[in-house]
Short mmCIF file of C-alpha atoms and ligand atoms in Angstrom, two decimals:
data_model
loop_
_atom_site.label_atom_id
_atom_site.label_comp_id
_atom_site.label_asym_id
_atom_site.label_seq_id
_atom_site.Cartn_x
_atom_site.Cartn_y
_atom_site.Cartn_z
CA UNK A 1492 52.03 7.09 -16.09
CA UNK A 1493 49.48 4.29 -16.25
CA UNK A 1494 48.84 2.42 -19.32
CA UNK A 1495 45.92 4.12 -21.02
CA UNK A 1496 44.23 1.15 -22.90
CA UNK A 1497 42.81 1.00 -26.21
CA UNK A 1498 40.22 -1.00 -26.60
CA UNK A 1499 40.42 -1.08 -30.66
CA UNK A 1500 37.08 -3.39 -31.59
CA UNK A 1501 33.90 -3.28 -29.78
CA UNK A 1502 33.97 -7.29 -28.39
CA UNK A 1503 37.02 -6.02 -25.82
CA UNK A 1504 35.91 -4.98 -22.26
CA UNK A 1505 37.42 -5.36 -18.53
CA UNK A 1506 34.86 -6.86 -16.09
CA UNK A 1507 34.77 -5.00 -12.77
CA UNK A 1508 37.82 -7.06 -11.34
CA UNK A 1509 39.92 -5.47 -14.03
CA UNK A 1510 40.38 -9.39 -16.24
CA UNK A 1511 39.82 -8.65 -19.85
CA UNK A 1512 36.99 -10.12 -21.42
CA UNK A 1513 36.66 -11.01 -25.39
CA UNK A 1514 33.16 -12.15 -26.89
CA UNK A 1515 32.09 -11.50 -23.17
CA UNK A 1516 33.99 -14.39 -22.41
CA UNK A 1517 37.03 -14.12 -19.35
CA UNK A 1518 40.41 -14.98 -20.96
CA UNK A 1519 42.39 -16.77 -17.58
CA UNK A 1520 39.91 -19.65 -17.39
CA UNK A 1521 40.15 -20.05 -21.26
CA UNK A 1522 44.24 -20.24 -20.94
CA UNK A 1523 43.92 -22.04 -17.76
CA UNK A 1524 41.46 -24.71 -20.03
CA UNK A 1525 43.68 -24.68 -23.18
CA UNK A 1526 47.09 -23.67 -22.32
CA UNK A 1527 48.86 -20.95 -24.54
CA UNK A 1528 49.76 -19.57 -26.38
CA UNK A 1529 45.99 -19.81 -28.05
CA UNK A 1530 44.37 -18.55 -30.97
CA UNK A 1531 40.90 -17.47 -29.84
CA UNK A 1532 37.94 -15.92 -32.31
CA UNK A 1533 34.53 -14.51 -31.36
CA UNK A 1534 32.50 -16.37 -34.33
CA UNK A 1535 29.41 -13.79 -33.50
CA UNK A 1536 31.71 -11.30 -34.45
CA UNK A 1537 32.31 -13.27 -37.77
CA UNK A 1538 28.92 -13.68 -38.18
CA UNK A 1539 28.38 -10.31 -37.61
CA UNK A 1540 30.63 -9.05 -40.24
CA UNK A 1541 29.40 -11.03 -43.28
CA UNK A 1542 25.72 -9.63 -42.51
CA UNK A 1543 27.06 -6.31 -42.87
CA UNK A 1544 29.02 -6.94 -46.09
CA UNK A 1545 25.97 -8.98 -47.05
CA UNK A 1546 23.13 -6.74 -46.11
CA UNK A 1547 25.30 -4.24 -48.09
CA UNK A 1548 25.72 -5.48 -51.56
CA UNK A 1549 21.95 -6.29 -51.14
CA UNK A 1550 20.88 -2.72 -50.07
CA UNK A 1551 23.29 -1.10 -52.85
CA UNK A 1552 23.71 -3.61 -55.88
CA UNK A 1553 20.83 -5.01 -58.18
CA UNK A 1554 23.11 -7.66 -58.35
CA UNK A 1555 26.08 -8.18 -56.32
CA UNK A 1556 27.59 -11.58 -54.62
CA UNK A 1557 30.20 -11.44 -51.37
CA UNK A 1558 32.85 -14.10 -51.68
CA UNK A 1559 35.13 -14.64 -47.76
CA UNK A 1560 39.09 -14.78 -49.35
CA UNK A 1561 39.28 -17.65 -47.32
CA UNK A 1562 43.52 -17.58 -47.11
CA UNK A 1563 43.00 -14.99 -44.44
CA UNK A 1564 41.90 -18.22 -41.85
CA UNK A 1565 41.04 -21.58 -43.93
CA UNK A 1566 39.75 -24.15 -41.51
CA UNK A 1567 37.03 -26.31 -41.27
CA UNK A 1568 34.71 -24.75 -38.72
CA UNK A 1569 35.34 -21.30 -40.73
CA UNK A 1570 33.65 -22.77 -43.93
CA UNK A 1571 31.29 -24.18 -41.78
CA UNK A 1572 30.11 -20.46 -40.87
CA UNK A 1573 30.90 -18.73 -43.97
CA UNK A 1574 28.41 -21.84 -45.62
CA UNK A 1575 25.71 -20.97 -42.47
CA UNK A 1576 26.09 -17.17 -43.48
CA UNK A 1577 26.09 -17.71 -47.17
CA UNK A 1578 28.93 -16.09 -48.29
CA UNK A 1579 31.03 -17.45 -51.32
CA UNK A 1580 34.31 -18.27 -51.17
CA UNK A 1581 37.88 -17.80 -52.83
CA UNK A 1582 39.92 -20.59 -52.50
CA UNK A 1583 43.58 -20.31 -53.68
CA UNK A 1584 45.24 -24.06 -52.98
CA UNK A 1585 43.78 -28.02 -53.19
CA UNK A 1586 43.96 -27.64 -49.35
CA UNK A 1587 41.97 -24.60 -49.06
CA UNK A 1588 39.51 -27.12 -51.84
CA UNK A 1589 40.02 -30.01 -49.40
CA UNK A 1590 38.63 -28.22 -46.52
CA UNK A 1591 35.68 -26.74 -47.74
CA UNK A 1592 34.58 -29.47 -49.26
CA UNK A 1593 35.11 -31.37 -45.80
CA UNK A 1594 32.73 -28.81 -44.10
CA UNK A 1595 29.63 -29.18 -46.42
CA UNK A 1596 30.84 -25.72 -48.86
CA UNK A 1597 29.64 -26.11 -52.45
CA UNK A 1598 32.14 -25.54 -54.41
CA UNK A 1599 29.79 -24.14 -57.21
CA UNK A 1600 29.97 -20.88 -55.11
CA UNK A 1601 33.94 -21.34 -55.07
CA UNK A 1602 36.53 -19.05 -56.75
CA UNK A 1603 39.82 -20.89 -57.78
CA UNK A 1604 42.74 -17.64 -57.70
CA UNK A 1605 46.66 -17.84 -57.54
CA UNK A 1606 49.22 -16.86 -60.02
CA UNK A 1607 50.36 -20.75 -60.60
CA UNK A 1608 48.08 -23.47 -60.69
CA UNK A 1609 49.67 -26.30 -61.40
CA UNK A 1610 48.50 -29.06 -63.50
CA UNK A 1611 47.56 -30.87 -60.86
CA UNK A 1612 45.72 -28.69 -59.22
CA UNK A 1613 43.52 -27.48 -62.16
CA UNK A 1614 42.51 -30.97 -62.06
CA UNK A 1615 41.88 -31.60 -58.63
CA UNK A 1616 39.78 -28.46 -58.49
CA UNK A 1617 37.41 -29.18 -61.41
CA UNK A 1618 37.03 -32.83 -60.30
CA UNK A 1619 36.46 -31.26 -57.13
CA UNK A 1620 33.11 -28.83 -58.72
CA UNK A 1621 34.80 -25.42 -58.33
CA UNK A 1622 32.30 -23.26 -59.97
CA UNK A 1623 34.67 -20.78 -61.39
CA UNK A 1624 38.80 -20.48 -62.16
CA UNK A 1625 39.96 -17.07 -61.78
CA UNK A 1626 42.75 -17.14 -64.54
CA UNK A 1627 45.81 -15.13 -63.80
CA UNK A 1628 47.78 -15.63 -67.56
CA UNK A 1629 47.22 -17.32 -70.68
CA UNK A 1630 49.52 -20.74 -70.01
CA UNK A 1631 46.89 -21.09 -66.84
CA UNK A 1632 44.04 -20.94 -69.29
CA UNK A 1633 45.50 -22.76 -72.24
CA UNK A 1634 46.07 -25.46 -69.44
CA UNK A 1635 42.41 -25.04 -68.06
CA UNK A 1636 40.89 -25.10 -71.19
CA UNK A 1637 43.04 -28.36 -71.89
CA UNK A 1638 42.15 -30.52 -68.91
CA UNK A 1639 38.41 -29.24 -69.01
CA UNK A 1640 38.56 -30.81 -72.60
CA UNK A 1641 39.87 -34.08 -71.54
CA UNK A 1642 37.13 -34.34 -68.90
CA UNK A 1643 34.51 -33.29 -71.22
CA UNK A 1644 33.27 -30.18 -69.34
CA UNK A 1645 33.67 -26.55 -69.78
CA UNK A 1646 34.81 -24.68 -66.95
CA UNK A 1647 33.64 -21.41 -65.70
CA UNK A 1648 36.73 -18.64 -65.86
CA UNK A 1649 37.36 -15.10 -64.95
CA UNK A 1650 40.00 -13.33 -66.19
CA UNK A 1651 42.82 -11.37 -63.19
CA UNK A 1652 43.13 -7.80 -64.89
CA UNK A 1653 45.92 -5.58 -63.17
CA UNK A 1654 44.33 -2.36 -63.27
CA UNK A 1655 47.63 -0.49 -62.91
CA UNK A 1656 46.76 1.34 -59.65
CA UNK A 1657 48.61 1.90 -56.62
CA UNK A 1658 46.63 1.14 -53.14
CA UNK A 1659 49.44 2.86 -50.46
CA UNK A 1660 49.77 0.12 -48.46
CA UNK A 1661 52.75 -2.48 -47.96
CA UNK A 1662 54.81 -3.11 -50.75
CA UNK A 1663 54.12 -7.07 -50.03
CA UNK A 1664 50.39 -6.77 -50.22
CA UNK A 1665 50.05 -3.94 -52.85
CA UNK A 1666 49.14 -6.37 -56.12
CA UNK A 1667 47.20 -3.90 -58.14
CA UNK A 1668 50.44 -2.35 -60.00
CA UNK A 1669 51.36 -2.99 -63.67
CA UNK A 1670 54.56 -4.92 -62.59
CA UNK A 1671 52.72 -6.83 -60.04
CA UNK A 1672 53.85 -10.64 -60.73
CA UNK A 1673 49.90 -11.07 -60.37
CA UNK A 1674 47.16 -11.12 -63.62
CA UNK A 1675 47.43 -9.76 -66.75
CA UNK A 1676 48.19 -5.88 -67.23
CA UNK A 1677 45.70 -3.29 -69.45
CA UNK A 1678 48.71 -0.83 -69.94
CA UNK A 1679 50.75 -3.59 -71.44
CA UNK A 1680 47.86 -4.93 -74.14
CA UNK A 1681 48.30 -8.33 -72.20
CA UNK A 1682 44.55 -7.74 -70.37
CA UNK A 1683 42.89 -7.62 -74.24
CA UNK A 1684 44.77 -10.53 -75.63
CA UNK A 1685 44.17 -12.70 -72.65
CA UNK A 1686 40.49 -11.57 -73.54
CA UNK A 1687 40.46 -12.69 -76.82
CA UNK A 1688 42.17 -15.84 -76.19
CA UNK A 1689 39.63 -16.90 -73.37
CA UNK A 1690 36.95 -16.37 -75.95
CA UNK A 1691 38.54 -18.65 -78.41
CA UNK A 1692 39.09 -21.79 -76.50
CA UNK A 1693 36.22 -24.25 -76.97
CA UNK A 1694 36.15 -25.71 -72.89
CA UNK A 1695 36.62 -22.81 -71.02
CA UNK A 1696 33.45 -20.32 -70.32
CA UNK A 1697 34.47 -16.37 -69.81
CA UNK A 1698 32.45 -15.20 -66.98
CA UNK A 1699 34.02 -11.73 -66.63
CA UNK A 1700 37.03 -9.92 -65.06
CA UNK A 1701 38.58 -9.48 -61.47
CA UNK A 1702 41.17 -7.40 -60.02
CA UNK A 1703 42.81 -7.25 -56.63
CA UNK A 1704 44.81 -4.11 -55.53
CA UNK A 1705 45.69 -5.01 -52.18
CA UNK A 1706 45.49 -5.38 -48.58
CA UNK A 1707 44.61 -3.73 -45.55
CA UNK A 1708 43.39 -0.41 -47.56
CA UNK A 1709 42.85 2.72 -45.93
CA UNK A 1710 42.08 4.79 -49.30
CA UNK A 1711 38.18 4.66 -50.10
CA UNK A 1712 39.17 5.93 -53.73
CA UNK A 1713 41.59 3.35 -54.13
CA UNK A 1714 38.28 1.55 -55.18
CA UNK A 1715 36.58 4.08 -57.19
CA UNK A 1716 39.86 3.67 -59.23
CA UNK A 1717 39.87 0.33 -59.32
CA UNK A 1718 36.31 0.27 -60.59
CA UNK A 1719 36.29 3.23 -63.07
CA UNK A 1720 39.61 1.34 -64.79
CA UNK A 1721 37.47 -2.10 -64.86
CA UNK A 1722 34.30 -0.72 -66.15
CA UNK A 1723 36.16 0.93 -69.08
CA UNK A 1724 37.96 -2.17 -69.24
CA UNK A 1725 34.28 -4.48 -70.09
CA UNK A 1726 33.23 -1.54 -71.86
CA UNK A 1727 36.19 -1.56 -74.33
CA UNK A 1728 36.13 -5.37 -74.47
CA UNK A 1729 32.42 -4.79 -75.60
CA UNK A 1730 33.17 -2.57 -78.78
CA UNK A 1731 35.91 -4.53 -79.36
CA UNK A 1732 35.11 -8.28 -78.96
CA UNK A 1733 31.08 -8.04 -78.43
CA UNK A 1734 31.67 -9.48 -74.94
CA UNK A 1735 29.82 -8.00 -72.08
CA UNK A 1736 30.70 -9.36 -68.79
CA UNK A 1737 28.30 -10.90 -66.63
CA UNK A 1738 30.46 -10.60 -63.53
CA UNK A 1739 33.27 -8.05 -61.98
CA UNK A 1740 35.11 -9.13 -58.84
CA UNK A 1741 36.76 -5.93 -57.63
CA UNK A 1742 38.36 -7.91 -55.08
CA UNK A 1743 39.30 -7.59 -51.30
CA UNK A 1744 41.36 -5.49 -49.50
CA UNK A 1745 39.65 -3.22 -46.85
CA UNK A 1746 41.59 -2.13 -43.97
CA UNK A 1747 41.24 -3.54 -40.42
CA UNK A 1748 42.22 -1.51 -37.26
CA UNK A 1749 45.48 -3.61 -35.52
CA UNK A 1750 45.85 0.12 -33.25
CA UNK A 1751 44.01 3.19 -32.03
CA UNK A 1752 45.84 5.32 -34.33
CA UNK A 1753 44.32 3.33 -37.70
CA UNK A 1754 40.75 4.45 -38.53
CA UNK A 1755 38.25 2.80 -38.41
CA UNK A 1756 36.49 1.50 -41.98
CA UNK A 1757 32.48 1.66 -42.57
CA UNK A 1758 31.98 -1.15 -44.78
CA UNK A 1759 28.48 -0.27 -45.17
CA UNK A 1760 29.48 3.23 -45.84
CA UNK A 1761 31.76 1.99 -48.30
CA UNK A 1762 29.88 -0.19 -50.25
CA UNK A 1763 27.04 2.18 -50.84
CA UNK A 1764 29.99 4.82 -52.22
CA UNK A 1765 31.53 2.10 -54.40
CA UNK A 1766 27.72 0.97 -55.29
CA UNK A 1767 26.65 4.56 -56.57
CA UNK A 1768 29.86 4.84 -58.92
CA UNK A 1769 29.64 1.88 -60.43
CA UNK A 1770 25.92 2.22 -61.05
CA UNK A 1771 26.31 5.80 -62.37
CA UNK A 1772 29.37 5.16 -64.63
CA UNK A 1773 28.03 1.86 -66.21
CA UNK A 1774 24.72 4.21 -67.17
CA UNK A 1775 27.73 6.63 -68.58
CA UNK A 1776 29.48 4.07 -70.34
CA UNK A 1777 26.01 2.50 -71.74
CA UNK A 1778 26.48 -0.77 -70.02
CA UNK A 1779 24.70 -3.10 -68.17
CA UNK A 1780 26.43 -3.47 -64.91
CA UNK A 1781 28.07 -6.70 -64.13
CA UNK A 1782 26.96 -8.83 -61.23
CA UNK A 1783 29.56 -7.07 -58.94
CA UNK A 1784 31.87 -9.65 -56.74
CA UNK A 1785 33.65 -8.43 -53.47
CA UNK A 1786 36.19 -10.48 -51.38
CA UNK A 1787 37.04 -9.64 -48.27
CA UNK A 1788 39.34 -11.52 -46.33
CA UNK A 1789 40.83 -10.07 -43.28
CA UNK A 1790 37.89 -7.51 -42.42
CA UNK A 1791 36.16 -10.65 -41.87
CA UNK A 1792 37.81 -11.83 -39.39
CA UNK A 1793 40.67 -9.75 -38.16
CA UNK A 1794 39.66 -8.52 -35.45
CA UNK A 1795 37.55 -11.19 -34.53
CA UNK A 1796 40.40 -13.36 -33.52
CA UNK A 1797 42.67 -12.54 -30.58
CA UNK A 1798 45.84 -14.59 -29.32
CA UNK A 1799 46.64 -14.98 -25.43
CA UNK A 1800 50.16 -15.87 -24.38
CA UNK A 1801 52.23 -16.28 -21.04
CA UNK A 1802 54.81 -14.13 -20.45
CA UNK A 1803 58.36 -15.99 -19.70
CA UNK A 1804 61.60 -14.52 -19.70
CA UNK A 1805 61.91 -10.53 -19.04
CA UNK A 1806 64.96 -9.08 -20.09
CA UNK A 1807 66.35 -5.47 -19.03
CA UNK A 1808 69.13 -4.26 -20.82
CA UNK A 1809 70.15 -1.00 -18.89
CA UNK A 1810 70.68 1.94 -21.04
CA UNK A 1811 69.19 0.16 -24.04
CA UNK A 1812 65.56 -1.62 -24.22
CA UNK A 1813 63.57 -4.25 -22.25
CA UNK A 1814 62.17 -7.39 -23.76
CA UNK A 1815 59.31 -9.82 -23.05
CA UNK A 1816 59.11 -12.85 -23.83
CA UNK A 1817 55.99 -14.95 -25.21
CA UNK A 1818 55.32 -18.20 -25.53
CA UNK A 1819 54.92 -18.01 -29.19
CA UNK A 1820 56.37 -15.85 -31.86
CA UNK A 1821 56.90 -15.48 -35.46
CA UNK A 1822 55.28 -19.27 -36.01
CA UNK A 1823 52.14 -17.96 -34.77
CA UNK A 1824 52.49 -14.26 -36.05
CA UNK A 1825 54.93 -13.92 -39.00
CA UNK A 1826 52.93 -10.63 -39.38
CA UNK A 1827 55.73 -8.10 -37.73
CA UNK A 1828 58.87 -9.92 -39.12
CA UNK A 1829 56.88 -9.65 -42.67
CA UNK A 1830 55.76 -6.36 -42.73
CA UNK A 1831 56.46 -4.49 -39.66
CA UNK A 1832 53.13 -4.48 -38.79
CA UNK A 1833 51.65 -2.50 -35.98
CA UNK A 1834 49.94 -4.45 -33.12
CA UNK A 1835 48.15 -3.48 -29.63
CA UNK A 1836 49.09 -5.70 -26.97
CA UNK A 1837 47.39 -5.90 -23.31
CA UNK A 1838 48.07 -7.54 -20.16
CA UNK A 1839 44.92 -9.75 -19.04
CA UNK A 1840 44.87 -8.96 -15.93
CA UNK A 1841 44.91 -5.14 -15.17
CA UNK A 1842 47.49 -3.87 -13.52
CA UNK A 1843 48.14 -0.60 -11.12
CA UNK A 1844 51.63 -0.15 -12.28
CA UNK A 1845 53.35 2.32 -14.32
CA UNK A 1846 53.71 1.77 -17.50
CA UNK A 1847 56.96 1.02 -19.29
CA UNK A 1848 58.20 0.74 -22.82
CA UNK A 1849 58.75 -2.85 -23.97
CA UNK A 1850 59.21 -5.32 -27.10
CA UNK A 1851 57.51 -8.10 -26.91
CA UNK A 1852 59.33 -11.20 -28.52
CA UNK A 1853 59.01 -14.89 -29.59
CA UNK A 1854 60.98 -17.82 -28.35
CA UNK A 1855 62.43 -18.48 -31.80
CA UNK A 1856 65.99 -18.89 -32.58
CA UNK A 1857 66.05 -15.56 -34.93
CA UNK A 1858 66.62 -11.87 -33.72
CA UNK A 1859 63.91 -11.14 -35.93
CA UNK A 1860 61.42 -13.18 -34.07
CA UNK A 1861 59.04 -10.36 -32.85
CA UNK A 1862 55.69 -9.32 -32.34
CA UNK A 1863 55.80 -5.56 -31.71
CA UNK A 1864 59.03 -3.45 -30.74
CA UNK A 1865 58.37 -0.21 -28.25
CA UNK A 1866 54.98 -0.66 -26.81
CA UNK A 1867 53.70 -0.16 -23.27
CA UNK A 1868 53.27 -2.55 -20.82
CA UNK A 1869 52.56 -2.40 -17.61
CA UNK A 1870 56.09 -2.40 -15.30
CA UNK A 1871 55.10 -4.83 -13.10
CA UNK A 1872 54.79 -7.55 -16.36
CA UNK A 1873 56.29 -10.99 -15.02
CA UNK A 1874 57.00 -14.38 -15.77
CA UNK A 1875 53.87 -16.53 -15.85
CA UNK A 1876 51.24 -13.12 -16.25
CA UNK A 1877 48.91 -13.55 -19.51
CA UNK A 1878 49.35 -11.00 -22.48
CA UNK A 1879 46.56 -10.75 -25.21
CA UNK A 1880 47.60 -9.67 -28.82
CA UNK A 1881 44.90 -8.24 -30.11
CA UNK A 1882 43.22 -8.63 -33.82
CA UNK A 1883 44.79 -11.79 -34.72
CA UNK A 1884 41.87 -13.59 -37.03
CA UNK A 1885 43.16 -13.60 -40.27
CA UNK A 1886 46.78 -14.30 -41.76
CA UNK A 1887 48.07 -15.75 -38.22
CA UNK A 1888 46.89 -19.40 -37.96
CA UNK A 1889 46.90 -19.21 -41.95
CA UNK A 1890 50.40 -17.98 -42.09
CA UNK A 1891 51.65 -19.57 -38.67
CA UNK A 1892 54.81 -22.29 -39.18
CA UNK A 1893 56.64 -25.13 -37.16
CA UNK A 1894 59.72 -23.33 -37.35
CA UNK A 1895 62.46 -24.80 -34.44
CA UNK A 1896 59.92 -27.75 -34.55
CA UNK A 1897 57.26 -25.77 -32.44
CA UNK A 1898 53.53 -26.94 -32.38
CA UNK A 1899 50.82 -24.48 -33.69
CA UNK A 1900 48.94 -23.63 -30.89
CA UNK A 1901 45.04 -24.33 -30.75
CA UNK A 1902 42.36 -22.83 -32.16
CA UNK A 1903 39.29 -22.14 -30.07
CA UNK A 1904 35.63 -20.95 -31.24
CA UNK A 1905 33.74 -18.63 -28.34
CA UNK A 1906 29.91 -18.27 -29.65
CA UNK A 1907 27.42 -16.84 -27.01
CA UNK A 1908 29.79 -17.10 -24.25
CA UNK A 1909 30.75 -20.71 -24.64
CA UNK A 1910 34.04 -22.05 -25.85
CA UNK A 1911 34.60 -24.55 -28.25
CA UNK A 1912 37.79 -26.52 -29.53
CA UNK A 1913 38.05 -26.17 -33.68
CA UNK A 1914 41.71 -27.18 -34.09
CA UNK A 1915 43.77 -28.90 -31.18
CA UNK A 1916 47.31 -27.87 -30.22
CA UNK A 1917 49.82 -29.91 -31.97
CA UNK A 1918 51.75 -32.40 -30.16
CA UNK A 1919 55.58 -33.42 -30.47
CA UNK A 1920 53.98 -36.62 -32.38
CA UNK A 1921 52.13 -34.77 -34.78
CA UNK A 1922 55.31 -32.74 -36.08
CA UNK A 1923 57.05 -35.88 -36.81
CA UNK A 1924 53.55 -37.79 -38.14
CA UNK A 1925 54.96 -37.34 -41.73
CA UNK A 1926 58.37 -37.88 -41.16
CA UNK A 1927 59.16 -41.78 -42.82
C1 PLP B 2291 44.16 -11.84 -50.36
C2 PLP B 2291 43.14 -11.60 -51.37
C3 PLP B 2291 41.89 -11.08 -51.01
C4 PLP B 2291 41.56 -10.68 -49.60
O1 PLP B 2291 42.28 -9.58 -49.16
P1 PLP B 2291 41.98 -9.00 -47.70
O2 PLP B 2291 42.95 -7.91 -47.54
O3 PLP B 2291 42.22 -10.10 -46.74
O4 PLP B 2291 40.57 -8.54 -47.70
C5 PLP B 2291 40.94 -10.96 -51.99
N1 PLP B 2291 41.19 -11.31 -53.27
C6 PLP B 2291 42.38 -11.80 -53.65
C7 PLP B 2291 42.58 -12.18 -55.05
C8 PLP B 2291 43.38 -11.96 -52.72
O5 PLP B 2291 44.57 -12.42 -53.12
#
């Protein structure tokens, strides 16, 4: 049987030789240009993307703000767009801080998250300007509310509520639970107190409440949930504590196709569902409605990214399986190892071959160094032919490591059909640049 392709996201095509193309753009000259294995996005795509979750919250919300969860890909030229589109941002680390700042961001639009911030980086992020904290327990905000004193300022906060809800995805990105090691729980009392405490301490400024199920979320009701439990939330902090909040972040999370056999979300669609409950049950409760925050990472630029590599070794192991071997591996895509996750892979150049089943591996010293077990691949697949792994953008480059010393490959930008550098392949020198 031939290999029956899927071509999962709508900036994949084969020109009439057969050669893939990605952002209309042929891949061969681009790996013949930058070597692989590459990281490659289609920045119109990006672009494309945060007008739709823009043009959304506009159509749908009276008030409503989209913030790009920039851990999904944090580099300079991404801030640089995400500034050009005006999006906000969540930042989570003084690197993520660092780099922003470097492309021109203001950080008044900037959302500080993470379960720990350390001293340090409380104060590196309000002498940085980060508009607003989002506080995940009360030693975080005694801290906050501590060094904001010192320096004389008060600092903007929102509160991380764990709604208790389940979002039915992987166990490693489902953070909405009441024993997730993430915010401060409702069912356990600790959401109120944190409340209370916030609006007791003299430097720090209570915005509102956020909450983050999860990622890669098929469930449209996972957010209904979430939204129901956080409105009843600031409308029970309102009787209580005669606070009303001015903003709810309902956080990120919507799922990104990686295969055909995932579906395919409407983020318009689902905005304007999530926009009509939240409008309707804040009339119910009697409340104003919040500004409402969203903060999508990956469906921002998942499948705007793509990574090409060059096949090496091919291994048959008679009676058993057959591997393929990449030039890159679980330091460029933890994502399989981590999670298991699913991943459609294609060869570059079409082939007329059958089709044969296939795991494609890394180069890494570690059985577990793979990017998808038991897919097809053309039978013909040899050393030196070009593979593309498909819907790459976010948590590869972010997540990617120099494990067995191996330099992160390059990063390149394709806009309108022309290619441009935005990180550089690392070099043997670079890996030991910090060594003394
Ligand atoms: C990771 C994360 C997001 C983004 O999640 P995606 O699945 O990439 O959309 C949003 N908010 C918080 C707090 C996060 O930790």
């Amino acid at each position: 049987m031939l290999l029956k392709e899927k071509m999962i996201c709508p900036n994949l095509e084969r020109d009439k030789s057969g050669e893939l193309c990605f952002g209309g753009v042929r891949l061969s000259p681009l790996a013949e240009k930058y070597g692989t294995p590459l990281y490659l996005y289609d920045e119109d795509r990006i672009r494309d993307r945060c007008r739709t979750y823009i043009g959304a919250v506009n159509k749908y919300f009276e008030s409503a703000r989209v913030l790009y969860a920039s851990k999904a890909a944090s580099f300079t030229r991404l801030y640089e767009i995400m500034r050009e589109e005006g999006m906000g941002i969540d930042v989570v680390s003084i690197g993520e801080i660092y780099s922003a700042r470097k492309a021109g961001f203001d950080l008044s639009g900037a959302y500080f998250h993470s379960n720990n911030k350390t001293d340090y980086d409380v104060e590196y992020a309000i002498d940085a300007g980060v508009g607003y904290f989002v506080v995940d327990n009360a030693e975080e905000l005694y801290a906050i509310d501590r060094i904001a004193s010192e320096r004389g300022v008060s600092q903007k906060v929102l509160l991380r509520i764990t709604p208790g809800i389940d979002p039915h995805t992987y166990a490693a990105v489902a953070t909405g639970k009441v024993d997730s090691k993430f915010g401060s729980a409702i069912e356990t009392g600790q959401a109120l107190e944190i409340t209370s405490l916030a609006l007791s301490l003299s430097s720090v400024k209570l915005v509102g409440f956020h909450c983050h199920v999860g990622s890669q979320v098929f469930d449209a009701d996972v957010y209904l949930k979430a939204a129901r439990v956080m409105l009843d939330f600031v409308k029970d902090i309102f009787d209580r504590l005669d606070f009303l909040a001015e903003e709810l972040d309902i956080g990120g999370g919507f799922g990104v196709r990686y295969v055909e056999s995932q579906p395919e979300i409407d983020i318009d669609k689902s905005i304007m569902e999530v926009a009509a409950f939240m409008r309707a049950y804040a009339r119910e409760l009697g409340i104003t409605l919040p500004t409402v925050l969203f903060e999508p990472g990956r469906s921002i630029v998942a499948d705007a990214g793509l990574t090409l590599y060059t096949v090496g070794t091919v291994k048959r192991i008679p009676g058993y399986k057959s591997y393929v071997s990449v030039d890159g591996g679980m330091t460029d895509n933890p994502r399989y190892a981590l999670y298991g996750s699913p991943y459609t892979i294609l060869p570059v150049i079409e082939s007329a071959s059958e089709s044969e089943t296939v795991s494609v591996v890394g180069r890494c010293c570690e059985s577990g160094d793979i990017i998808q077990e038991n897919i097809p691949l053309p039978s013909s697949v040899s050393r030196g032919d070009l593979l593309a792994c498909l819907t790459t953008g976010a948590y590869h480059y972010s997540m990617s490591s120099n494990y067995n010393k191996l330099p992160r490959p390059p990063v390149v930008m394709l806009a309108g059909g022309v290619d441009k550098l935005a990180i550089r392949r690392e070099t043997p020198e670079d890996l030991c640049a910090l060594e003394v």
